[in-house]
């Protein structure tokens, strides 16, 4: 490391920074934050379900958004796909909670709907702690050839749905 006027600089070399990776991380976080904003719109109307928002991005622009509006009605992912301004095939879906895959509930599972609509990548904040999901939605998506990234702003996502997480998995 070069010494400037007898002082060793306390910043990393710019050559060690992976700018494309940094931009991707910032972009992923931006869209997950938007999912949080959308999810919060369902407060007081979705319980006992979690607050969930979804954003669909294609060619660098948002083409669809949705959130779980009311208990017993369509989930965020379905609403985002249905609200899209163009075909979602090949797009990336951002969601603050793992898409559901179980059938013993009021609405159809989201993961198969995502697969049927040709989404190519799913970026998630949190794995759903519900034992009927708990990673199974991610596995279903991966088996269908969809790239899945999990853990974007995970702490913030858990905070958004702290009541749900505490109820489903007490003590965690």
Short mmCIF file of N, CA and C in Angstrom, two decimals:
data_model
loop_
_atom_site.label_atom_id
_atom_site.label_comp_id
_atom_site.label_asym_id
_atom_site.label_seq_id
_atom_site.Cartn_x
_atom_site.Cartn_y
_atom_site.Cartn_z
N UNK A 1 0.86 -1.17 0.00
CA UNK A 1 0.00 0.00 0.00
C UNK A 1 0.90 1.23 0.00
N UNK A 2 0.65 2.18 -0.90
CA UNK A 2 1.50 3.37 -0.96
C UNK A 2 1.32 4.25 0.28
N UNK A 3 2.41 4.88 0.66
CA UNK A 3 2.38 5.80 1.79
C UNK A 3 2.35 7.22 1.23
N UNK A 4 1.38 8.01 1.65
CA UNK A 4 1.24 9.39 1.19
C UNK A 4 1.66 10.32 2.31
N UNK A 5 2.75 11.08 2.09
CA UNK A 5 3.26 12.01 3.10
C UNK A 5 3.42 11.34 4.46
N UNK A 6 3.91 10.10 4.45
CA UNK A 6 4.16 9.40 5.69
C UNK A 6 2.93 8.79 6.33
N UNK A 7 1.75 8.90 5.68
CA UNK A 7 0.51 8.37 6.24
C UNK A 7 0.03 7.20 5.39
N UNK A 8 -0.29 6.12 6.04
CA UNK A 8 -0.84 4.96 5.32
C UNK A 8 -2.35 5.15 5.24
N UNK A 9 -2.91 5.19 4.02
CA UNK A 9 -4.36 5.40 3.89
C UNK A 9 -5.15 4.24 4.51
N UNK A 10 -6.30 4.57 5.12
CA UNK A 10 -7.14 3.58 5.77
C UNK A 10 -8.35 3.21 4.93
N UNK A 11 -8.21 3.11 3.64
CA UNK A 11 -9.31 2.69 2.78
C UNK A 11 -8.80 1.60 1.86
N UNK A 12 -9.67 0.66 1.52
CA UNK A 12 -9.24 -0.44 0.66
C UNK A 12 -8.95 0.06 -0.75
N UNK A 13 -8.11 -0.64 -1.41
CA UNK A 13 -7.80 -0.30 -2.79
C UNK A 13 -9.05 -0.43 -3.65
N UNK A 14 -9.27 0.53 -4.51
CA UNK A 14 -10.43 0.48 -5.40
C UNK A 14 -10.37 -0.74 -6.32
N UNK A 15 -9.17 -1.29 -6.49
CA UNK A 15 -9.01 -2.46 -7.35
C UNK A 15 -9.58 -3.72 -6.72
N UNK A 16 -9.86 -3.70 -5.43
CA UNK A 16 -10.42 -4.86 -4.74
C UNK A 16 -11.95 -4.86 -4.72
N UNK A 17 -12.57 -3.82 -5.25
CA UNK A 17 -14.02 -3.69 -5.23
C UNK A 17 -14.60 -4.31 -6.49
N UNK A 18 -15.58 -5.19 -6.33
CA UNK A 18 -16.26 -5.81 -7.46
C UNK A 18 -17.51 -4.96 -7.75
N UNK A 19 -17.36 -3.96 -8.61
CA UNK A 19 -18.45 -3.02 -8.87
C UNK A 19 -19.71 -3.67 -9.44
N UNK A 20 -19.61 -4.58 -10.40
CA UNK A 20 -20.85 -5.21 -10.88
C UNK A 20 -21.60 -5.95 -9.77
N UNK A 21 -20.86 -6.65 -8.91
CA UNK A 21 -21.50 -7.36 -7.81
C UNK A 21 -22.12 -6.38 -6.82
N UNK A 22 -21.44 -5.28 -6.55
CA UNK A 22 -21.96 -4.26 -5.64
C UNK A 22 -23.24 -3.65 -6.20
N UNK A 23 -23.25 -3.35 -7.50
CA UNK A 23 -24.45 -2.79 -8.13
C UNK A 23 -25.61 -3.77 -8.08
N UNK A 24 -25.33 -5.06 -8.29
CA UNK A 24 -26.36 -6.08 -8.24
C UNK A 24 -26.95 -6.17 -6.84
N UNK A 25 -26.10 -6.14 -5.82
CA UNK A 25 -26.58 -6.21 -4.44
C UNK A 25 -27.47 -5.01 -4.12
N UNK A 26 -27.05 -3.82 -4.53
CA UNK A 26 -27.83 -2.62 -4.28
C UNK A 26 -29.16 -2.69 -5.02
N UNK A 27 -29.15 -3.18 -6.25
CA UNK A 27 -30.37 -3.33 -7.04
C UNK A 27 -31.33 -4.32 -6.37
N UNK A 28 -30.80 -5.48 -5.95
CA UNK A 28 -31.63 -6.48 -5.27
C UNK A 28 -32.25 -5.89 -4.02
N UNK A 29 -31.47 -5.17 -3.24
CA UNK A 29 -31.98 -4.57 -2.01
C UNK A 29 -33.05 -3.53 -2.30
N UNK A 30 -32.86 -2.76 -3.36
CA UNK A 30 -33.85 -1.74 -3.73
C UNK A 30 -35.21 -2.37 -4.02
N UNK A 31 -35.21 -3.46 -4.76
CA UNK A 31 -36.47 -4.10 -5.11
C UNK A 31 -37.09 -4.84 -3.90
N UNK A 32 -36.25 -5.40 -3.04
CA UNK A 32 -36.78 -6.04 -1.83
C UNK A 32 -37.38 -4.98 -0.90
N UNK A 33 -36.77 -3.82 -0.81
CA UNK A 33 -37.34 -2.73 -0.02
C UNK A 33 -38.71 -2.35 -0.57
N UNK A 34 -38.84 -2.33 -1.88
CA UNK A 34 -40.14 -2.05 -2.49
C UNK A 34 -41.15 -3.14 -2.10
N UNK A 35 -40.69 -4.39 -2.05
CA UNK A 35 -41.57 -5.48 -1.59
C UNK A 35 -42.05 -5.23 -0.17
N UNK A 36 -41.14 -4.77 0.70
CA UNK A 36 -41.53 -4.45 2.07
C UNK A 36 -42.60 -3.36 2.09
N UNK A 37 -42.42 -2.33 1.27
CA UNK A 37 -43.39 -1.23 1.22
C UNK A 37 -44.76 -1.75 0.77
N UNK A 38 -44.77 -2.56 -0.25
CA UNK A 38 -46.03 -3.14 -0.74
C UNK A 38 -46.65 -4.05 0.32
N UNK A 39 -45.83 -4.88 0.93
CA UNK A 39 -46.33 -5.82 1.95
C UNK A 39 -47.03 -5.09 3.09
N UNK A 40 -46.45 -3.98 3.51
CA UNK A 40 -47.02 -3.21 4.63
C UNK A 40 -48.43 -2.72 4.33
N UNK A 41 -48.78 -2.63 3.06
CA UNK A 41 -50.12 -2.19 2.68
C UNK A 41 -51.19 -3.22 3.09
N UNK A 42 -50.78 -4.45 3.36
CA UNK A 42 -51.72 -5.48 3.77
C UNK A 42 -51.93 -5.56 5.28
N UNK A 43 -51.26 -4.69 6.00
CA UNK A 43 -51.37 -4.71 7.47
C UNK A 43 -52.84 -4.61 7.89
N UNK A 44 -53.20 -5.38 8.87
CA UNK A 44 -54.55 -5.43 9.45
C UNK A 44 -55.59 -6.12 8.56
N UNK A 45 -55.17 -6.69 7.42
CA UNK A 45 -56.18 -7.35 6.57
C UNK A 45 -55.78 -8.75 6.12
N UNK A 46 -54.56 -9.20 6.44
CA UNK A 46 -54.13 -10.51 5.96
C UNK A 46 -53.92 -11.54 7.07
N UNK A 47 -53.92 -11.11 8.31
CA UNK A 47 -53.67 -12.03 9.42
C UNK A 47 -54.69 -13.17 9.41
N UNK A 48 -54.28 -14.40 9.60
CA UNK A 48 -53.03 -14.87 10.20
C UNK A 48 -51.88 -15.05 9.21
N UNK A 49 -52.09 -14.67 7.95
CA UNK A 49 -51.02 -14.77 6.96
C UNK A 49 -49.98 -13.68 7.18
N UNK A 50 -48.79 -13.88 6.60
CA UNK A 50 -47.76 -12.85 6.70
C UNK A 50 -48.00 -11.70 5.72
N UNK A 51 -47.30 -10.60 5.96
CA UNK A 51 -47.31 -9.46 5.04
C UNK A 51 -46.34 -9.79 3.90
N UNK A 52 -46.84 -9.77 2.67
CA UNK A 52 -45.99 -10.13 1.53
C UNK A 52 -46.22 -9.17 0.37
N UNK A 53 -45.11 -8.72 -0.21
CA UNK A 53 -45.14 -7.89 -1.41
C UNK A 53 -44.27 -8.53 -2.47
N UNK A 54 -44.57 -8.25 -3.73
CA UNK A 54 -43.80 -8.81 -4.84
C UNK A 54 -43.63 -7.77 -5.93
N UNK A 55 -42.46 -7.82 -6.56
CA UNK A 55 -42.12 -6.91 -7.65
C UNK A 55 -41.56 -7.75 -8.78
N UNK A 56 -41.98 -7.46 -10.01
CA UNK A 56 -41.46 -8.16 -11.18
C UNK A 56 -40.67 -7.17 -12.02
N UNK A 57 -39.43 -7.57 -12.34
CA UNK A 57 -38.51 -6.72 -13.09
C UNK A 57 -38.09 -7.44 -14.36
N UNK A 58 -38.16 -6.72 -15.47
CA UNK A 58 -37.73 -7.28 -16.75
C UNK A 58 -36.96 -6.19 -17.49
N UNK A 59 -35.79 -6.56 -17.99
CA UNK A 59 -34.94 -5.61 -18.72
C UNK A 59 -34.70 -4.33 -17.91
N UNK A 60 -34.50 -4.50 -16.61
CA UNK A 60 -34.15 -3.37 -15.75
C UNK A 60 -35.28 -2.46 -15.33
N UNK A 61 -36.52 -2.82 -15.67
CA UNK A 61 -37.63 -1.96 -15.24
C UNK A 61 -38.74 -2.79 -14.58
N UNK A 62 -39.42 -2.14 -13.65
CA UNK A 62 -40.53 -2.81 -12.98
C UNK A 62 -41.70 -2.92 -13.94
N UNK A 63 -42.19 -4.15 -14.12
CA UNK A 63 -43.34 -4.37 -15.00
C UNK A 63 -44.58 -4.84 -14.24
N UNK A 64 -44.40 -5.15 -12.96
CA UNK A 64 -45.53 -5.60 -12.16
C UNK A 64 -45.26 -5.52 -10.67
N UNK A 65 -46.29 -5.22 -9.92
CA UNK A 65 -46.20 -5.18 -8.47
C UNK A 65 -47.48 -5.75 -7.88
N UNK A 66 -47.38 -6.29 -6.70
CA UNK A 66 -48.56 -6.78 -6.01
C UNK A 66 -48.27 -7.04 -4.56
N UNK A 67 -49.32 -7.16 -3.79
CA UNK A 67 -49.18 -7.52 -2.38
C UNK A 67 -50.38 -8.35 -1.98
N UNK A 68 -50.23 -9.06 -0.89
CA UNK A 68 -51.35 -9.85 -0.35
C UNK A 68 -52.27 -8.85 0.34
N UNK A 69 -53.46 -8.65 -0.27
CA UNK A 69 -54.36 -7.59 0.18
C UNK A 69 -55.29 -8.00 1.31
N UNK A 70 -55.75 -9.26 1.25
CA UNK A 70 -56.76 -9.67 2.22
C UNK A 70 -56.68 -11.18 2.43
N UNK A 71 -56.83 -11.60 3.68
CA UNK A 71 -56.83 -13.03 4.00
C UNK A 71 -57.84 -13.76 3.12
N UNK A 72 -57.40 -14.87 2.54
CA UNK A 72 -58.28 -15.68 1.70
C UNK A 72 -58.28 -15.28 0.24
N UNK A 73 -57.59 -14.19 -0.09
CA UNK A 73 -57.51 -13.73 -1.48
C UNK A 73 -56.12 -13.99 -2.04
N UNK A 74 -55.94 -13.68 -3.31
CA UNK A 74 -54.67 -13.95 -4.02
C UNK A 74 -53.47 -13.39 -3.27
N UNK A 75 -52.38 -14.13 -3.35
CA UNK A 75 -51.13 -13.73 -2.72
C UNK A 75 -50.38 -12.72 -3.59
N UNK A 76 -49.34 -12.14 -3.02
CA UNK A 76 -48.58 -11.07 -3.66
C UNK A 76 -48.02 -11.46 -5.03
N UNK A 77 -47.46 -12.67 -5.12
CA UNK A 77 -46.84 -13.10 -6.37
C UNK A 77 -47.87 -13.18 -7.50
N UNK A 78 -49.02 -13.73 -7.19
CA UNK A 78 -50.10 -13.85 -8.18
C UNK A 78 -50.56 -12.46 -8.60
N UNK A 79 -50.76 -11.57 -7.65
CA UNK A 79 -51.19 -10.21 -7.97
C UNK A 79 -50.16 -9.48 -8.81
N UNK A 80 -48.88 -9.66 -8.51
CA UNK A 80 -47.82 -9.00 -9.29
C UNK A 80 -47.82 -9.49 -10.74
N UNK A 81 -47.97 -10.80 -10.91
CA UNK A 81 -47.99 -11.37 -12.27
C UNK A 81 -49.23 -10.87 -13.02
N UNK A 82 -50.38 -10.89 -12.37
CA UNK A 82 -51.62 -10.43 -13.01
C UNK A 82 -51.61 -8.93 -13.30
N UNK A 83 -50.88 -8.15 -12.49
CA UNK A 83 -50.80 -6.71 -12.69
C UNK A 83 -49.71 -6.28 -13.67
N UNK A 84 -48.96 -7.23 -14.19
CA UNK A 84 -47.83 -6.89 -15.06
C UNK A 84 -48.28 -6.22 -16.35
N UNK A 85 -47.48 -5.28 -16.78
CA UNK A 85 -47.79 -4.52 -18.00
C UNK A 85 -47.29 -5.21 -19.26
N UNK A 86 -46.52 -6.27 -19.09
CA UNK A 86 -46.07 -7.06 -20.24
C UNK A 86 -45.87 -8.50 -19.81
N UNK A 87 -45.57 -9.36 -20.76
CA UNK A 87 -45.36 -10.78 -20.49
C UNK A 87 -44.22 -10.95 -19.49
N UNK A 88 -44.43 -11.78 -18.47
CA UNK A 88 -43.42 -11.95 -17.42
C UNK A 88 -42.40 -13.04 -17.75
N UNK A 89 -42.54 -13.71 -18.87
CA UNK A 89 -41.60 -14.77 -19.22
C UNK A 89 -40.18 -14.21 -19.27
N UNK A 90 -39.28 -14.86 -18.53
CA UNK A 90 -37.89 -14.43 -18.49
C UNK A 90 -37.60 -13.33 -17.48
N UNK A 91 -38.61 -12.88 -16.76
CA UNK A 91 -38.43 -11.79 -15.79
C UNK A 91 -37.95 -12.32 -14.45
N UNK A 92 -37.58 -11.38 -13.58
CA UNK A 92 -37.17 -11.69 -12.21
C UNK A 92 -38.28 -11.26 -11.27
N UNK A 93 -38.64 -12.16 -10.36
CA UNK A 93 -39.64 -11.84 -9.35
C UNK A 93 -38.92 -11.65 -8.01
N UNK A 94 -39.17 -10.53 -7.37
CA UNK A 94 -38.66 -10.24 -6.03
C UNK A 94 -39.82 -10.42 -5.07
N UNK A 95 -39.55 -11.05 -3.94
CA UNK A 95 -40.60 -11.30 -2.96
C UNK A 95 -39.97 -11.32 -1.57
N UNK A 96 -40.65 -10.72 -0.61
CA UNK A 96 -40.05 -10.69 0.72
C UNK A 96 -40.19 -12.00 1.49
N UNK A 97 -41.04 -12.93 1.01
CA UNK A 97 -41.17 -14.22 1.67
C UNK A 97 -41.26 -15.31 0.61
N UNK A 98 -40.65 -16.43 0.91
CA UNK A 98 -40.65 -17.58 0.00
C UNK A 98 -42.06 -17.88 -0.52
N UNK A 99 -42.20 -18.07 -1.83
CA UNK A 99 -43.50 -18.42 -2.39
C UNK A 99 -44.00 -19.76 -1.83
N UNK A 100 -45.30 -19.78 -1.52
CA UNK A 100 -45.90 -20.98 -0.92
C UNK A 100 -46.03 -22.09 -1.96
N UNK A 101 -46.15 -23.31 -1.45
CA UNK A 101 -46.26 -24.47 -2.34
C UNK A 101 -47.26 -25.50 -1.83
N UNK A 102 -47.91 -25.22 -0.71
CA UNK A 102 -48.85 -26.19 -0.14
C UNK A 102 -50.28 -25.89 -0.59
N UNK A 103 -51.11 -26.90 -0.49
CA UNK A 103 -52.46 -26.78 -1.04
C UNK A 103 -53.59 -26.79 -0.01
N UNK A 104 -53.28 -27.05 1.25
CA UNK A 104 -54.35 -27.11 2.25
C UNK A 104 -54.63 -25.72 2.82
N UNK A 105 -55.07 -24.82 1.92
CA UNK A 105 -55.37 -23.44 2.29
C UNK A 105 -56.41 -22.88 1.33
N UNK A 106 -56.78 -21.61 1.53
CA UNK A 106 -57.86 -21.01 0.75
C UNK A 106 -57.50 -20.68 -0.70
N UNK A 107 -56.21 -20.46 -0.97
CA UNK A 107 -55.78 -20.05 -2.32
C UNK A 107 -54.82 -21.08 -2.92
N UNK A 108 -54.72 -21.12 -4.23
CA UNK A 108 -53.76 -22.05 -4.85
C UNK A 108 -52.32 -21.66 -4.49
N UNK A 109 -51.40 -22.60 -4.55
CA UNK A 109 -50.01 -22.31 -4.22
C UNK A 109 -49.36 -21.40 -5.27
N UNK A 110 -48.46 -20.55 -4.82
CA UNK A 110 -47.83 -19.56 -5.70
C UNK A 110 -46.68 -20.12 -6.54
N UNK A 111 -45.87 -21.01 -5.96
CA UNK A 111 -44.69 -21.50 -6.68
C UNK A 111 -45.05 -22.12 -8.05
N UNK A 112 -46.05 -22.99 -8.15
CA UNK A 112 -46.41 -23.52 -9.47
C UNK A 112 -46.87 -22.42 -10.44
N UNK A 113 -47.56 -21.41 -9.93
CA UNK A 113 -48.02 -20.31 -10.78
C UNK A 113 -46.83 -19.52 -11.34
N UNK A 114 -45.81 -19.34 -10.52
CA UNK A 114 -44.58 -18.66 -10.96
C UNK A 114 -43.91 -19.47 -12.07
N UNK A 115 -43.83 -20.78 -11.87
CA UNK A 115 -43.23 -21.67 -12.86
C UNK A 115 -44.02 -21.63 -14.16
N UNK A 116 -45.34 -21.76 -14.08
CA UNK A 116 -46.21 -21.76 -15.27
C UNK A 116 -46.07 -20.47 -16.08
N UNK A 117 -45.77 -19.37 -15.42
CA UNK A 117 -45.68 -18.08 -16.11
C UNK A 117 -44.29 -17.75 -16.64
N UNK A 118 -43.33 -18.65 -16.46
CA UNK A 118 -42.02 -18.49 -17.09
C UNK A 118 -41.07 -17.52 -16.42
N UNK A 119 -41.30 -17.23 -15.15
CA UNK A 119 -40.34 -16.40 -14.41
C UNK A 119 -39.01 -17.15 -14.41
N UNK A 120 -37.88 -16.44 -14.64
CA UNK A 120 -36.59 -17.12 -14.73
C UNK A 120 -35.75 -17.02 -13.47
N UNK A 121 -36.07 -16.05 -12.62
CA UNK A 121 -35.30 -15.88 -11.38
C UNK A 121 -36.22 -15.36 -10.29
N UNK A 122 -36.01 -15.84 -9.06
CA UNK A 122 -36.79 -15.40 -7.91
C UNK A 122 -35.81 -14.99 -6.82
N UNK A 123 -35.96 -13.78 -6.34
CA UNK A 123 -35.09 -13.25 -5.29
C UNK A 123 -35.94 -12.98 -4.06
N UNK A 124 -35.54 -13.58 -2.95
CA UNK A 124 -36.36 -13.64 -1.74
C UNK A 124 -35.59 -13.08 -0.54
N UNK A 125 -36.33 -12.43 0.34
CA UNK A 125 -35.75 -11.99 1.60
C UNK A 125 -35.68 -13.15 2.59
N UNK A 126 -36.82 -13.78 2.87
CA UNK A 126 -36.88 -14.82 3.91
C UNK A 126 -37.50 -16.12 3.43
N UNK A 127 -36.98 -17.21 3.98
CA UNK A 127 -37.62 -18.51 3.83
C UNK A 127 -38.86 -18.48 4.73
N UNK A 128 -39.96 -19.04 4.25
CA UNK A 128 -41.19 -19.11 5.03
C UNK A 128 -41.01 -20.12 6.17
N UNK A 129 -41.19 -19.70 7.42
CA UNK A 129 -41.00 -20.63 8.54
C UNK A 129 -42.13 -21.64 8.71
N UNK A 130 -43.23 -21.47 7.96
CA UNK A 130 -44.33 -22.42 8.05
C UNK A 130 -43.81 -23.80 7.66
N UNK A 131 -43.96 -24.81 8.53
CA UNK A 131 -43.44 -26.14 8.22
C UNK A 131 -43.96 -26.72 6.90
N UNK A 132 -45.11 -26.24 6.44
CA UNK A 132 -45.64 -26.74 5.17
C UNK A 132 -44.93 -26.13 3.97
N UNK A 133 -44.14 -25.09 4.21
CA UNK A 133 -43.36 -24.45 3.14
C UNK A 133 -41.88 -24.67 3.45
N UNK A 134 -41.33 -23.86 4.35
CA UNK A 134 -39.98 -24.03 4.91
C UNK A 134 -38.92 -24.57 3.94
N UNK A 135 -38.74 -23.88 2.81
CA UNK A 135 -37.73 -24.27 1.83
C UNK A 135 -38.27 -25.11 0.69
N UNK A 136 -39.45 -25.64 0.84
CA UNK A 136 -40.02 -26.50 -0.22
C UNK A 136 -40.41 -25.68 -1.45
N UNK A 137 -40.84 -24.43 -1.24
CA UNK A 137 -41.15 -23.56 -2.38
C UNK A 137 -39.90 -23.26 -3.19
N UNK A 138 -38.80 -22.99 -2.49
CA UNK A 138 -37.51 -22.73 -3.15
C UNK A 138 -37.08 -23.96 -3.94
N UNK A 139 -37.18 -25.14 -3.33
CA UNK A 139 -36.78 -26.37 -4.01
C UNK A 139 -37.62 -26.62 -5.27
N UNK A 140 -38.91 -26.38 -5.18
CA UNK A 140 -39.79 -26.55 -6.33
C UNK A 140 -39.37 -25.62 -7.48
N UNK A 141 -39.07 -24.38 -7.14
CA UNK A 141 -38.62 -23.41 -8.15
C UNK A 141 -37.30 -23.85 -8.79
N UNK A 142 -36.35 -24.27 -7.95
CA UNK A 142 -35.05 -24.72 -8.46
C UNK A 142 -35.19 -25.94 -9.37
N UNK A 143 -36.04 -26.89 -8.97
CA UNK A 143 -36.25 -28.09 -9.79
C UNK A 143 -36.81 -27.74 -11.15
N UNK A 144 -37.52 -26.61 -11.24
CA UNK A 144 -38.08 -26.16 -12.51
C UNK A 144 -37.07 -25.36 -13.33
N UNK A 145 -35.84 -25.22 -12.81
CA UNK A 145 -34.79 -24.50 -13.53
C UNK A 145 -34.75 -23.00 -13.27
N UNK A 146 -35.46 -22.56 -12.25
CA UNK A 146 -35.48 -21.15 -11.91
C UNK A 146 -34.33 -20.85 -10.95
N UNK A 147 -33.59 -19.79 -11.24
CA UNK A 147 -32.52 -19.36 -10.34
C UNK A 147 -33.17 -18.72 -9.12
N UNK A 148 -32.72 -19.11 -7.94
CA UNK A 148 -33.29 -18.58 -6.69
C UNK A 148 -32.18 -18.02 -5.81
N UNK A 149 -32.39 -16.81 -5.32
CA UNK A 149 -31.48 -16.16 -4.37
C UNK A 149 -32.29 -15.88 -3.11
N UNK A 150 -31.74 -16.25 -1.96
CA UNK A 150 -32.44 -16.08 -0.69
C UNK A 150 -31.55 -15.30 0.28
N UNK A 151 -32.17 -14.48 1.12
CA UNK A 151 -31.44 -13.82 2.20
C UNK A 151 -31.18 -12.34 1.99
N UNK A 152 -31.82 -11.73 1.01
CA UNK A 152 -31.63 -10.29 0.78
C UNK A 152 -32.40 -9.52 1.86
N UNK A 153 -31.70 -8.74 2.64
CA UNK A 153 -32.28 -7.97 3.76
C UNK A 153 -33.11 -8.89 4.66
N UNK A 154 -32.54 -10.02 4.97
CA UNK A 154 -33.22 -11.05 5.75
C UNK A 154 -33.66 -10.56 7.13
N UNK A 155 -32.80 -9.84 7.80
CA UNK A 155 -33.13 -9.33 9.15
C UNK A 155 -34.32 -8.38 9.09
N UNK A 156 -34.32 -7.50 8.10
CA UNK A 156 -35.41 -6.54 7.94
C UNK A 156 -36.72 -7.25 7.58
N UNK A 157 -36.62 -8.28 6.74
CA UNK A 157 -37.80 -9.06 6.37
C UNK A 157 -38.41 -9.78 7.56
N UNK A 158 -37.55 -10.31 8.40
CA UNK A 158 -38.04 -11.00 9.60
C UNK A 158 -38.70 -9.99 10.55
N UNK A 159 -38.15 -8.80 10.61
CA UNK A 159 -38.72 -7.75 11.46
C UNK A 159 -40.11 -7.35 10.96
N UNK A 160 -40.26 -7.22 9.64
CA UNK A 160 -41.56 -6.86 9.06
C UNK A 160 -42.63 -7.86 9.46
N UNK A 161 -42.28 -9.13 9.47
CA UNK A 161 -43.23 -10.20 9.79
C UNK A 161 -42.94 -10.84 11.13
N UNK A 162 -42.49 -10.06 12.09
CA UNK A 162 -42.09 -10.63 13.39
C UNK A 162 -43.25 -11.37 14.07
N UNK A 163 -44.47 -10.85 13.99
CA UNK A 163 -45.61 -11.53 14.61
C UNK A 163 -45.82 -12.91 13.98
N UNK A 164 -45.75 -12.98 12.66
CA UNK A 164 -45.92 -14.24 11.93
C UNK A 164 -44.80 -15.21 12.30
N UNK A 165 -43.55 -14.74 12.27
CA UNK A 165 -42.41 -15.61 12.59
C UNK A 165 -42.52 -16.12 14.02
N UNK A 166 -42.90 -15.26 14.96
CA UNK A 166 -43.03 -15.67 16.37
C UNK A 166 -44.15 -16.70 16.55
N UNK A 167 -45.24 -16.52 15.83
CA UNK A 167 -46.38 -17.44 15.95
C UNK A 167 -46.08 -18.80 15.32
N UNK A 168 -45.41 -18.79 14.16
CA UNK A 168 -45.13 -20.02 13.43
C UNK A 168 -43.95 -20.79 14.04
N UNK A 169 -42.92 -20.05 14.45
CA UNK A 169 -41.73 -20.71 15.00
C UNK A 169 -41.30 -20.01 16.29
N UNK A 170 -42.05 -20.20 17.36
CA UNK A 170 -41.73 -19.54 18.63
C UNK A 170 -40.34 -19.89 19.12
N UNK A 171 -39.66 -18.88 19.65
CA UNK A 171 -38.33 -19.09 20.19
C UNK A 171 -37.22 -18.95 19.19
N UNK A 172 -37.54 -18.73 17.92
CA UNK A 172 -36.49 -18.56 16.89
C UNK A 172 -36.26 -17.11 16.58
#
